[in-house]
PDB file of C-alpha atoms (C1' of nucleotides) in Angstrom:
ATOM      1  CA  MET A   4     222.057 114.717-124.409  1.00 91.00           C
ATOM      2  CA  LYS A   5     224.431 117.557-123.703  1.00 95.00           C
ATOM      3  CA  LEU A   6     223.772 121.221-124.288  1.00 97.00           C
ATOM      4  CA  GLN A   7     226.625 123.493-125.368  1.00 96.00           C
ATOM      5  CA  TYR A   8     227.370 126.849-123.830  1.00 97.00           C
ATOM      6  CA  LEU A   9     226.417 129.649-126.206  1.00 96.00           C
ATOM      7  CA  LYS A  10     226.816 132.991-124.507  1.00 96.00           C
ATOM      8  CA  SER A  11     226.161 135.073-121.419  1.00 97.00           C
ATOM      9  CA  SER A  12     224.349 138.307-120.913  1.00 97.00           C
ATOM     10  CA  ILE A  13     223.242 140.604-118.136  1.00 98.00           C
ATOM     11  CA  LEU A  14     219.595 141.250-117.412  1.00 98.00           C
ATOM     12  CA  GLU A  15     218.445 144.230-115.398  1.00 97.00           C
ATOM     13  CA  ILE A  16     215.621 143.633-112.977  1.00 97.00           C
ATOM     14  CA  PRO A  17     213.260 146.330-111.776  1.00 96.00           C
ATOM     15  CA  GLU A  18     212.757 147.658-108.275  1.00 92.00           C
ATOM     16  CA  ASN A  19     210.463 145.383-106.327  1.00 91.00           C
ATOM     17  CA  TYR A  20     211.331 142.227-108.227  1.00 97.00           C
ATOM     18  CA  ASN A  21     212.377 139.400-105.946  1.00 98.00           C
ATOM     19  CA  PHE A  22     214.348 136.888-107.977  1.00 98.00           C
ATOM     20  CA  HIS A  23     214.937 134.417-105.176  1.00 98.00           C
ATOM     21  CA  LEU A  24     211.257 134.150-104.287  1.00 98.00           C
ATOM     22  CA  THR A  25     210.202 134.018-107.909  1.00 98.00           C
ATOM     23  CA  ALA A  26     212.649 131.221-108.653  1.00 98.00           C
ATOM     24  CA  SER A  27     211.670 129.344-105.491  1.00 98.00           C
ATOM     25  CA  ALA A  28     207.950 129.139-106.102  1.00 98.00           C
ATOM     26  CA  TYR A  29     206.642 125.859-107.495  1.00 97.00           C
ATOM     27  CA  ASN A  30     210.001 124.579-108.637  1.00 97.00           C
ATOM     28  CA  PHE A  31     211.897 121.313-108.473  1.00 97.00           C
ATOM     29  CA  SER A  32     215.482 120.786-107.364  1.00 97.00           C
ATOM     30  CA  TRP A  33     216.755 120.150-110.900  1.00 97.00           C
ATOM     31  CA  PHE A  34     215.556 123.653-111.820  1.00 98.00           C
ATOM     32  CA  PHE A  35     216.529 125.617-108.719  1.00 98.00           C
ATOM     33  CA  ASN A  36     219.095 124.992-106.012  1.00 97.00           C
ATOM     34  CA  GLY A  37     218.650 128.159-103.973  1.00 97.00           C
ATOM     35  CA  LYS A  38     221.019 130.147-106.174  1.00 98.00           C
ATOM     36  CA  LYS A  39     220.925 129.107-109.778  1.00 98.00           C
ATOM     37  CA  LEU A  40     217.722 128.833-111.756  1.00 98.00           C
ATOM     38  CA  LYS A  41     217.769 126.564-114.781  1.00 98.00           C
ATOM     39  CA  ILE A  42     214.881 127.391-117.024  1.00 98.00           C
ATOM     40  CA  PRO A  43     213.909 125.563-120.233  1.00 98.00           C
ATOM     41  CA  LEU A  44     213.234 128.051-123.009  1.00 98.00           C
ATOM     42  CA  LYS A  45     212.810 125.824-126.012  1.00 96.00           C
ATOM     43  CA  TYR A  46     212.076 122.122-126.222  1.00 94.00           C
ATOM     44  CA  GLU A  47     211.695 120.630-129.654  1.00 88.00           C
ATOM     45  CA  GLU A  48     212.800 117.298-131.045  1.00 82.00           C
ATOM     46  CA  ASP A  49     216.469 118.127-131.479  1.00 80.00           C
ATOM     47  CA  ASN A  50     216.522 121.696-130.402  1.00 91.00           C
ATOM     48  CA  ILE A  51     216.661 122.270-126.690  1.00 97.00           C
ATOM     49  CA  SER A  52     217.651 125.567-125.152  1.00 98.00           C
ATOM     50  CA  ILE A  53     218.026 126.251-121.454  1.00 98.00           C
ATOM     51  CA  ALA A  54     219.160 129.322-119.543  1.00 98.00           C
ATOM     52  CA  ILE A  55     220.968 129.341-116.232  1.00 98.00           C
ATOM     53  CA  VAL A  56     220.100 132.461-114.290  1.00 98.00           C
ATOM     54  CA  GLU A  57     221.810 133.804-111.206  1.00 98.00           C
ATOM     55  CA  GLN A  58     221.540 137.058-109.326  1.00 98.00           C
ATOM     56  CA  ILE A  59     224.955 138.735-109.211  1.00 98.00           C
ATOM     57  CA  GLU A  60     224.018 142.181-107.934  1.00 97.00           C
ATOM     58  CA  ASP A  61     221.080 143.957-106.404  1.00 95.00           C
ATOM     59  CA  LYS A  62     219.419 144.585-109.724  1.00 97.00           C
ATOM     60  CA  LYS A  63     221.360 142.351-112.073  1.00 98.00           C
ATOM     61  CA  LEU A  64     220.924 138.808-113.255  1.00 98.00           C
ATOM     62  CA  LYS A  65     223.592 136.912-115.127  1.00 98.00           C
ATOM     63  CA  VAL A  66     222.184 134.636-117.801  1.00 98.00           C
ATOM     64  CA  ASP A  67     224.068 131.788-119.469  1.00 98.00           C
ATOM     65  CA  TYR A  68     222.427 130.363-122.549  1.00 98.00           C
ATOM     66  CA  TYR A  69     222.912 126.717-123.486  1.00 98.00           C
ATOM     67  CA  SER A  70     221.557 124.827-126.463  1.00 97.00           C
ATOM     68  CA  THR A  71     221.831 121.623-128.451  1.00 96.00           C
ATOM     69  CA  SER A  72     221.946 123.734-131.562  1.00 91.00           C
ATOM     70  CA  ARG A  73     224.525 126.249-132.784  1.00 88.00           C
ATOM     71  CA  ASP A  74     221.951 128.025-134.841  1.00 88.00           C
ATOM     72  CA  VAL A  75     219.977 129.821-132.191  1.00 93.00           C
ATOM     73  CA  ASN A  76     218.152 133.103-132.105  1.00 95.00           C
ATOM     74  CA  ILE A  77     219.377 134.485-128.797  1.00 96.00           C
ATOM     75  CA  GLN A  78     217.018 137.429-128.919  1.00 97.00           C
ATOM     76  CA  GLU A  79     214.081 135.051-129.126  1.00 97.00           C
ATOM     77  CA  LEU A  80     215.388 133.112-126.138  1.00 97.00           C
ATOM     78  CA  GLU A  81     215.912 136.260-124.125  1.00 98.00           C
ATOM     79  CA  ASP A  82     212.403 137.503-124.868  1.00 98.00           C
ATOM     80  CA  ARG A  83     211.024 134.197-123.694  1.00 98.00           C
ATOM     81  CA  LEU A  84     213.147 134.245-120.545  1.00 98.00           C
ATOM     82  CA  ILE A  85     211.896 137.722-119.679  1.00 98.00           C
ATOM     83  CA  TYR A  86     208.318 136.575-120.204  1.00 98.00           C
ATOM     84  CA  TYR A  87     208.733 133.380-118.175  1.00 98.00           C
ATOM     85  CA  LEU A  88     210.291 135.282-115.280  1.00 98.00           C
ATOM     86  CA  GLY A  89     207.692 138.049-115.456  1.00 98.00           C
ATOM     87  CA  ILE A  90     210.450 140.622-115.323  1.00 97.00           C
ATOM     88  CA  ASN A  91     208.601 143.264-117.289  1.00 96.00           C
ATOM     89  CA  GLU A  92     205.161 142.794-115.787  1.00 97.00           C
ATOM     90  CA  ASP A  93     203.940 145.462-113.441  1.00 97.00           C
ATOM     91  CA  LEU A  94     202.089 143.940-110.508  1.00 98.00           C
ATOM     92  CA  SER A  95     201.781 147.155-108.511  1.00 97.00           C
ATOM     93  CA  GLU A  96     198.044 147.377-109.155  1.00 98.00           C
ATOM     94  CA  PHE A  97     197.562 143.770-108.022  1.00 98.00           C
ATOM     95  CA  TYR A  98     199.680 144.307-104.923  1.00 98.00           C
ATOM     96  CA  ASN A  99     197.627 147.395-104.077  1.00 98.00           C
ATOM     97  CA  LEU A 100     194.418 145.402-104.324  1.00 98.00           C
ATOM     98  CA  CYS A 101     195.922 142.770-102.032  1.00 98.00           C
ATOM     99  CA  LYS A 102     196.239 145.351 -99.244  1.00 98.00           C
ATOM    100  CA  ASN A 103     192.444 145.431 -99.008  1.00 97.00           C
ATOM    101  CA  ASP A 104     191.982 141.693 -99.099  1.00 98.00           C
ATOM    102  CA  PRO A 105     191.709 139.919 -95.758  1.00 97.00           C
ATOM    103  CA  LEU A 106     193.654 136.866 -96.973  1.00 97.00           C
ATOM    104  CA  LEU A 107     196.277 138.482 -99.203  1.00 98.00           C
ATOM    105  CA  LYS A 108     197.103 141.605 -97.214  1.00 97.00           C
ATOM    106  CA  GLU A 109     200.488 140.198 -96.191  1.00 97.00           C
ATOM    107  CA  VAL A 110     201.465 138.759 -99.547  1.00 97.00           C
ATOM    108  CA  PRO A 111     205.239 138.863-100.117  1.00 97.00           C
ATOM    109  CA  ILE A 112     206.130 141.804-102.338  1.00 95.00           C
ATOM    110  CA  GLY A 113     208.240 141.204-105.415  1.00 97.00           C
ATOM    111  CA  LEU A 114     207.170 137.637-105.986  1.00 98.00           C
ATOM    112  CA  HIS A 115     206.059 136.965-109.547  1.00 98.00           C
ATOM    113  CA  MET A 116     204.511 133.831-110.973  1.00 98.00           C
ATOM    114  CA  ARG A 117     206.848 132.117-113.386  1.00 98.00           C
ATOM    115  CA  SER A 118     205.217 131.269-116.666  1.00 98.00           C
ATOM    116  CA  CYS A 119     206.095 128.318-118.895  1.00 98.00           C
ATOM    117  CA  ASP A 120     205.041 126.605-122.111  1.00 97.00           C
ATOM    118  CA  PRO A 121     201.357 125.601-122.482  1.00 96.00           C
ATOM    119  CA  TRP A 122     201.994 121.826-122.294  1.00 97.00           C
ATOM    120  CA  THR A 123     203.793 122.128-118.963  1.00 97.00           C
ATOM    121  CA  ALA A 124     201.152 124.525-117.697  1.00 97.00           C
ATOM    122  CA  PHE A 125     198.401 122.092-118.611  1.00 97.00           C
ATOM    123  CA  LEU A 126     200.126 119.224-116.813  1.00 97.00           C
ATOM    124  CA  ILE A 127     200.500 121.357-113.703  1.00 97.00           C
ATOM    125  CA  ALA A 128     196.828 122.289-113.854  1.00 97.00           C
ATOM    126  CA  ILE A 129     195.388 118.832-114.392  1.00 97.00           C
ATOM    127  CA  SER A 130     197.586 117.420-111.640  1.00 97.00           C
ATOM    128  CA  GLN A 131     195.615 119.585-109.238  1.00 96.00           C
ATOM    129  CA  GLN A 132     192.225 118.166-110.196  1.00 96.00           C
ATOM    130  CA  ASN A 133     190.506 116.733-107.167  1.00 94.00           C
ATOM    131  CA  ALA A 134     193.786 116.361-105.338  1.00 94.00           C
ATOM    132  CA  SER A 135     195.682 118.055-102.555  1.00 94.00           C
ATOM    133  CA  PHE A 136     198.692 120.224-103.314  1.00 96.00           C
ATOM    134  CA  ARG A 137     200.944 117.420-102.158  1.00 96.00           C
ATOM    135  CA  GLN A 138     199.281 114.749-104.241  1.00 95.00           C
ATOM    136  CA  GLY A 139     199.199 116.906-107.374  1.00 96.00           C
ATOM    137  CA  TRP A 140     202.847 117.858-107.189  1.00 97.00           C
ATOM    138  CA  TYR A 141     203.859 114.329-106.324  1.00 96.00           C
ATOM    139  CA  MET A 142     202.255 113.165-109.592  1.00 96.00           C
ATOM    140  CA  LEU A 143     204.249 115.762-111.516  1.00 97.00           C
ATOM    141  CA  TYR A 144     207.424 114.875-109.637  1.00 97.00           C
ATOM    142  CA  ARG A 145     207.123 111.249-110.694  1.00 97.00           C
ATOM    143  CA  LEU A 146     206.341 112.192-114.268  1.00 97.00           C
ATOM    144  CA  TYR A 147     209.587 114.176-114.430  1.00 97.00           C
ATOM    145  CA  LYS A 148     211.642 111.705-112.471  1.00 96.00           C
ATOM    146  CA  TYR A 149     210.563 108.440-114.105  1.00 95.00           C
ATOM    147  CA  TYR A 150     209.571 109.458-117.600  1.00 96.00           C
ATOM    148  CA  GLY A 151     211.250 112.830-118.142  1.00 96.00           C
ATOM    149  CA  LYS A 152     214.231 113.526-120.370  1.00 96.00           C
ATOM    150  CA  GLN A 153     217.536 114.138-118.663  1.00 96.00           C
ATOM    151  CA  VAL A 154     219.839 116.617-120.342  1.00 97.00           C
ATOM    152  CA  LEU A 155     223.243 117.938-119.364  1.00 97.00           C
ATOM    153  CA  VAL A 156     223.602 121.682-119.055  1.00 97.00           C
ATOM    154  CA  GLY A 157     227.218 122.451-118.402  1.00 89.00           C
ATOM    155  CA  ASN A 158     227.811 119.641-115.955  1.00 88.00           C
ATOM    156  CA  GLU A 159     224.462 119.672-114.245  1.00 93.00           C
ATOM    157  CA  ILE A 160     221.419 117.564-114.979  1.00 97.00           C
ATOM    158  CA  VAL A 161     218.112 119.133-115.881  1.00 98.00           C
ATOM    159  CA  ILE A 162     215.004 117.024-116.339  1.00 98.00           C
ATOM    160  CA  LEU A 163     212.395 117.940-118.923  1.00 97.00           C
ATOM    161  CA  LEU A 164     208.826 116.673-118.991  1.00 97.00           C
ATOM    162  CA  PRO A 165     207.906 113.998-121.508  1.00 97.00           C
ATOM    163  CA  LYS A 166     206.461 115.661-124.583  1.00 96.00           C
ATOM    164  CA  PRO A 167     203.020 114.769-125.963  1.00 96.00           C
ATOM    165  CA  GLU A 168     204.661 112.396-128.472  1.00 96.00           C
ATOM    166  CA  ASP A 169     206.574 110.649-125.700  1.00 96.00           C
ATOM    167  CA  LEU A 170     203.481 110.048-123.600  1.00 96.00           C
ATOM    168  CA  ILE A 171     201.541 108.647-126.514  1.00 96.00           C
ATOM    169  CA  ARG A 172     204.419 106.349-127.355  1.00 95.00           C
ATOM    170  CA  HIS A 173     204.678 105.172-123.754  1.00 93.00           C
ATOM    171  CA  GLY A 174     200.921 104.872-123.367  1.00 93.00           C
ATOM    172  CA  GLU A 175     198.434 105.680-120.688  1.00 94.00           C
ATOM    173  CA  LYS A 176     199.929 103.214-118.243  1.00 94.00           C
ATOM    174  CA  VAL A 177     202.877 105.494-117.672  1.00 95.00           C
ATOM    175  CA  LEU A 178     200.593 108.179-116.337  1.00 96.00           C
ATOM    176  CA  LYS A 179     198.801 105.684-114.115  1.00 96.00           C
ATOM    177  CA  ASP A 180     202.183 104.672-112.722  1.00 94.00           C
ATOM    178  CA  CYS A 181     202.721 108.278-111.736  1.00 96.00           C
ATOM    179  CA  GLY A 182     199.400 108.396-109.915  1.00 96.00           C
ATOM    180  CA  TYR A 183     197.344 110.257-112.497  1.00 96.00           C
ATOM    181  CA  GLY A 184     194.435 107.852-112.157  1.00 95.00           C
ATOM    182  CA  TYR A 185     191.331 108.919-114.086  1.00 96.00           C
ATOM    183  CA  ARG A 186     193.255 111.997-115.289  1.00 96.00           C
ATOM    184  CA  SER A 187     195.491 109.789-117.440  1.00 96.00           C
ATOM    185  CA  SER A 188     193.094 109.451-120.356  1.00 96.00           C
ATOM    186  CA  ILE A 189     192.443 113.188-120.360  1.00 97.00           C
ATOM    187  CA  VAL A 190     196.171 113.890-120.589  1.00 97.00           C
ATOM    188  CA  ILE A 191     196.508 111.446-123.500  1.00 97.00           C
ATOM    189  CA  GLU A 192     193.563 113.094-125.225  1.00 96.00           C
ATOM    190  CA  VAL A 193     195.187 116.518-124.921  1.00 97.00           C
ATOM    191  CA  ALA A 194     198.521 115.129-126.123  1.00 96.00           C
ATOM    192  CA  LYS A 195     196.830 113.728-129.241  1.00 96.00           C
ATOM    193  CA  LYS A 196     195.048 116.993-129.969  1.00 95.00           C
ATOM    194  CA  ILE A 197     198.269 118.955-129.608  1.00 95.00           C
ATOM    195  CA  ILE A 198     200.041 116.735-132.134  1.00 94.00           C
ATOM    196  CA  GLU A 199     197.109 116.795-134.560  1.00 92.00           C
ATOM    197  CA  SER A 200     196.868 120.563-134.607  1.00 87.00           C
ATOM    198  CA  LYS A 201     200.451 121.702-134.500  1.00 79.00           C
ATOM    199  CA  ASP A 202     199.816 125.297-135.396  1.00 73.00           C
ATOM    200  CA  GLN A 203     196.697 125.808-133.348  1.00 81.00           C
ATOM    201  CA  ASP A 204     196.613 127.697-130.115  1.00 89.00           C
ATOM    202  CA  THR A 205     196.591 125.269-127.185  1.00 90.00           C
ATOM    203  CA  ARG A 206     193.929 127.366-125.497  1.00 92.00           C
ATOM    204  CA  ARG A 207     191.377 126.588-128.153  1.00 91.00           C
ATOM    205  CA  LEU A 208     191.887 122.847-128.190  1.00 92.00           C
ATOM    206  CA  LEU A 209     191.665 122.554-124.421  1.00 94.00           C
ATOM    207  CA  LYS A 210     188.145 123.913-124.593  1.00 90.00           C
ATOM    208  CA  GLY A 211     186.482 121.001-126.318  1.00 88.00           C
ATOM    209  CA  ILE A 212     188.015 118.168-124.330  1.00 94.00           C
ATOM    210  CA  LYS A 213     185.959 116.151-121.901  1.00 94.00           C
ATOM    211  CA  GLY A 214     187.499 116.273-118.467  1.00 95.00           C
ATOM    212  CA  ILE A 215     188.771 119.809-118.785  1.00 96.00           C
ATOM    213  CA  GLY A 216     186.510 122.253-117.043  1.00 96.00           C
ATOM    214  CA  PRO A 217     186.846 125.884-116.046  1.00 95.00           C
ATOM    215  CA  TYR A 218     189.440 125.195-113.339  1.00 97.00           C
ATOM    216  CA  THR A 219     191.908 123.264-115.469  1.00 97.00           C
ATOM    217  CA  TYR A 220     191.399 125.598-118.414  1.00 97.00           C
ATOM    218  CA  GLY A 221     191.723 128.722-116.283  1.00 97.00           C
ATOM    219  CA  LEU A 222     194.810 127.590-114.409  1.00 97.00           C
ATOM    220  CA  SER A 223     196.520 126.456-117.626  1.00 97.00           C
ATOM    221  CA  CYS A 224     195.923 129.843-119.236  1.00 97.00           C
ATOM    222  CA  VAL A 225     196.906 131.814-116.154  1.00 97.00           C
ATOM    223  CA  ILE A 226     200.237 129.994-116.039  1.00 97.00           C
ATOM    224  CA  ALA A 227     201.063 129.782-119.739  1.00 97.00           C
ATOM    225  CA  TYR A 228     199.614 133.054-121.028  1.00 97.00           C
ATOM    226  CA  ARG A 229     199.356 135.175-117.893  1.00 98.00           C
ATOM    227  CA  MET A 230     195.620 135.502-118.543  1.00 97.00           C
ATOM    228  CA  TYR A 231     195.030 136.772-115.051  1.00 98.00           C
ATOM    229  CA  GLU A 232     191.522 137.900-115.923  1.00 97.00           C
ATOM    230  CA  LEU A 233     190.277 134.303-115.849  1.00 96.00           C
ATOM    231  CA  PRO A 234     188.738 133.069-112.609  1.00 95.00           C
ATOM    232  CA  VAL A 235     190.430 130.045-111.039  1.00 96.00           C
ATOM    233  CA  ILE A 236     188.045 129.079-108.301  1.00 96.00           C
ATOM    234  CA  ASP A 237     188.164 125.670-106.706  1.00 95.00           C
ATOM    235  CA  ARG A 238     186.727 124.275-103.499  1.00 95.00           C
ATOM    236  CA  TRP A 239     189.807 125.471-101.650  1.00 96.00           C
ATOM    237  CA  VAL A 240     189.563 129.140-102.618  1.00 96.00           C
ATOM    238  CA  LYS A 241     185.809 129.056-102.217  1.00 95.00           C
ATOM    239  CA  GLY A 242     186.052 127.491 -98.776  1.00 94.00           C
ATOM    240  CA  LEU A 243     188.665 129.964 -97.592  1.00 96.00           C
ATOM    241  CA  TYR A 244     186.679 133.061 -98.497  1.00 96.00           C
ATOM    242  CA  GLU A 245     183.464 131.522 -97.219  1.00 94.00           C
ATOM    243  CA  SER A 246     185.170 130.868 -93.892  1.00 94.00           C
ATOM    244  CA  ILE A 247     185.649 134.614 -93.431  1.00 95.00           C
ATOM    245  CA  GLY A 248     182.063 135.444 -94.329  1.00 93.00           C
ATOM    246  CA  ILE A 249     182.265 136.106 -98.051  1.00 94.00           C
ATOM    247  CA  LYS A 250     179.323 134.226 -99.483  1.00 89.00           C
ATOM    248  CA  ASP A 251     179.511 134.768-103.224  1.00 93.00           C
ATOM    249  CA  VAL A 252     183.185 134.138-103.896  1.00 95.00           C
ATOM    250  CA  ASP A 253     182.910 134.363-107.673  1.00 95.00           C
ATOM    251  CA  LYS A 254     181.349 137.790-107.421  1.00 95.00           C
ATOM    252  CA  TYR A 255     183.742 138.975-104.735  1.00 96.00           C
ATOM    253  CA  LEU A 256     186.884 138.060-106.666  1.00 96.00           C
ATOM    254  CA  LYS A 257     185.578 139.676-109.798  1.00 96.00           C
ATOM    255  CA  SER A 258     184.694 142.926-108.085  1.00 96.00           C
ATOM    256  CA  ALA A 259     187.711 143.089-105.752  1.00 97.00           C
ATOM    257  CA  PHE A 260     190.420 141.952-108.190  1.00 98.00           C
ATOM    258  CA  GLY A 261     188.883 142.350-111.649  1.00 96.00           C
ATOM    259  CA  LYS A 262     191.421 141.529-114.322  1.00 97.00           C
ATOM    260  CA  TRP A 263     193.824 140.193-111.692  1.00 98.00           C
ATOM    261  CA  GLN A 264     191.485 137.595-110.211  1.00 97.00           C
ATOM    262  CA  GLY A 265     193.298 134.601-111.673  1.00 96.00           C
ATOM    263  CA  LEU A 266     196.408 135.520-109.698  1.00 97.00           C
ATOM    264  CA  VAL A 267     194.533 135.407-106.409  1.00 97.00           C
ATOM    265  CA  THR A 268     194.445 131.616-106.359  1.00 96.00           C
ATOM    266  CA  TRP A 269     198.145 131.328-107.056  1.00 97.00           C
ATOM    267  CA  PHE A 270     199.164 133.823-104.375  1.00 98.00           C
ATOM    268  CA  LEU A 271     196.736 132.363-101.842  1.00 97.00           C
ATOM    269  CA  THR A 272     198.527 129.035-102.084  1.00 97.00           C
ATOM    270  CA  ILE A 273     201.783 130.876-101.380  1.00 97.00           C
ATOM    271  CA  VAL A 274     200.653 132.718 -98.258  1.00 97.00           C
ATOM    272  CA  LEU A 275     198.936 129.649 -96.798  1.00 97.00           C
ATOM    273  CA  ASP A 276     201.604 127.169 -97.875  1.00 97.00           C
ATOM    274  CA  ALA A 277     198.913 125.325 -99.865  1.00 96.00           C
ATOM    275  CA  GLU A 278     197.748 123.541 -96.742  1.00 96.00           C
ATOM    276  CA  PRO A 279     194.612 121.420 -97.120  1.00 94.00           C
ATOM    277  CA  LEU A 280     191.416 123.389 -96.671  1.00 94.00           C
ATOM    278  CA  SER A 281     190.583 122.609 -93.069  1.00 92.00           C
ATOM    279  CA  LYS A 282     194.112 123.433 -91.903  1.00 94.00           C
ATOM    280  CA  ALA A 283     194.245 126.547 -94.049  1.00 95.00           C
ATOM    281  CA  ILE A 284     191.000 127.766 -92.490  1.00 94.00           C
ATOM    282  CA  GLU A 285     192.459 127.226 -89.021  1.00 94.00           C
ATOM    283  CA  ARG A 286     195.484 129.291 -90.015  1.00 94.00           C
ATOM    284  CA  VAL A 287     193.318 132.109 -91.280  1.00 95.00           C
ATOM    285  CA  LYS A 288     191.490 132.102 -87.947  1.00 94.00           C
ATOM    286  CA  ARG A 289     194.853 132.516 -86.199  1.00 94.00           C
ATOM    287  CA  ASN A 290     195.718 135.248 -88.691  1.00 95.00           C
ATOM    288  CA  GLU A 291     198.757 133.306 -89.919  1.00 96.00           C
ATOM    289  CA  ILE A 292     198.600 134.498 -93.490  1.00 96.00           C
ATOM    290  CA  LYS A 293     202.274 134.632 -94.332  1.00 96.00           C
ATOM    291  CA  PRO A 294     204.202 131.700 -95.788  1.00 96.00           C
ATOM    292  CA  LYS A 295     205.859 129.573 -93.105  1.00 95.00           C
ATOM    293  CA  MET A 296     207.798 127.360 -95.487  1.00 94.00           C
ATOM    294  CA  THR A 297     207.955 124.423 -93.129  1.00 93.00           C
ATOM    295  CA  GLY A 298     207.798 121.032 -94.768  1.00 93.00           C
ATOM    296  CA  LEU A 299     206.561 120.724 -98.321  1.00 96.00           C
ATOM    297  CA  THR A 300     205.098 124.024 -99.485  1.00 97.00           C
ATOM    298  CA  PRO A 301     204.973 125.851-102.821  1.00 97.00           C
ATOM    299  CA  LEU A 302     208.113 127.774-101.872  1.00 97.00           C
ATOM    300  CA  THR A 303     210.066 124.722-100.670  1.00 97.00           C
ATOM    301  CA  ILE A 304     209.367 121.989-103.220  1.00 97.00           C
ATOM    302  CA  TRP A 305     212.895 122.480-104.603  1.00 97.00           C
ATOM    303  CA  LYS A 306     214.421 121.813-101.172  1.00 96.00           C
ATOM    304  CA  ILE A 307     212.624 118.501-100.780  1.00 95.00           C
ATOM    305  CA  TRP A 308     212.081 117.149-104.271  1.00 95.00           C
TER     306      TRP A 308
ATOM    307  C1'  DT B  15     190.240 100.830 -92.278  1.00 62.83           C
ATOM    308  C1'  DG B  16     187.431 104.456 -94.613  1.00 62.83           C
ATOM    309  C1'  DC B  17     187.172 109.093 -95.906  1.00 62.83           C
ATOM    310  C1'  DC B  18     188.549 113.194 -97.934  1.00 62.83           C
ATOM    311  C1'  DA B  19     191.110 116.217-101.358  1.00 62.83           C
ATOM    312  C1'  DG B  20     192.820 123.059-105.695  1.00 62.83           C
ATOM    313  C1'  DG B  21     187.495 118.940-110.565  1.00 62.83           C
ATOM    314  C1'  DC B  22     184.436 117.292-113.798  1.00 62.83           C
ATOM    315  C1'  DG B  23     180.549 115.530-116.285  1.00 62.83           C
ATOM    316  C1'  DG B  24     176.325 113.073-116.310  1.00 62.83           C
ATOM    317  C1'  DG B  25     171.945 112.394-114.527  1.00 62.83           C
ATOM    318  C1'  DG B  26     168.488 113.536-111.341  1.00 62.83           C
ATOM    319  C1'  DT B  27     165.241 117.044-109.472  1.00 62.83           C
TER     320       DT B  27
ATOM    321  C1'  DA C  23     169.453 126.281-111.923  1.00 62.83           C
ATOM    322  C1'  DC C  24     170.618 123.345-108.532  1.00 62.83           C
ATOM    323  C1'  DC C  25     172.176 118.713-106.033  1.00 62.83           C
ATOM    324  C1'  DC C  26     174.588 114.307-106.023  1.00 62.83           C
ATOM    325  C1'  DC C  27     177.421 110.796-107.420  1.00 62.83           C
ATOM    326  C1'  DG C  28     181.448 108.241-109.320  1.00 62.83           C
ATOM    327  C1'  DC C  29     185.791 108.697-111.121  1.00 62.83           C
ATOM    328  C1'  DA C  30     191.646 107.018-109.485  1.00 62.83           C
ATOM    329  C1'  DT C  31     194.978 107.866-106.280  1.00 62.83           C
ATOM    330  C1'  DG C  32     197.529 109.156-102.064  1.00 62.83           C
ATOM    331  C1'  DG C  33     197.643 110.387 -97.354  1.00 62.83           C
ATOM    332  C1'  DC C  34     196.240 110.040 -92.938  1.00 62.83           C
TER     333       DC C  34
END
DNA sequence: TGCCAGGCGGGGT
DNA sequence: ACCCCGCATGGC
């Protein structure tokens, strides 16, 4: 399927917004090549819209909109792009709180979490269940690569995740092939619920599904809806703070970061390159709490995969 | 090889 | 409220 060029526009970015870092984080090579960011904005049956974004000046992004359809509401696409890139969110309060945190005090300024649609966010979240960063992202990589939908944007290929309908048609085996293991049936369950309740908020239907606990729910909502007030505490985050003498991690994050606590997990993986817990603890002991970006890390997935 | 890893739910105490 | 186990894979 080929998307047609629609139009270009210029987007102003604020002071303290780092486009390169923001585009780099947790991204695959078919979305980011170090310069151009290709970002899916709409993905329906026969209506796919994708923007190609590139920084052309200090505070200016050039955006090219592509779509399978001629009848497109550009304003809607632009609003979504701004939301996905986090261009209008003010993280200054969060960054100030980081200065007082022993693990996040050297967090890179100007990096924002990219948001995406709820289905993608859910797949990212469940891929991390009981798995290392590498294993989780390898599952997702295979899901894109082997069962995703390739589309042509200009003359470059972008891969989109299989939609709920696609996965149900293919069956659970497809997920097993990608390494999802026991998570496969949970994904299928969510896919079914999403199709059944088209109009319903994805957040609500995630709640009642067996296999989705506070971590998967919280991470999904942090990514898709920027609900930073939700705690996202796993063994990794817990272990890291415990290793520096903070006993009640839940309480600490709530009191130190309040409505920003959900972002802590995401940024922690950035500064520690998402290394497995024991290695991450060693790094903290050596006070190496800035991203190194050697090998496969959240900021380098696009270079490797 | 066997054991652990960004979870979770069920069953035990 | 807690503790413990199995769950399916991949990586070492």
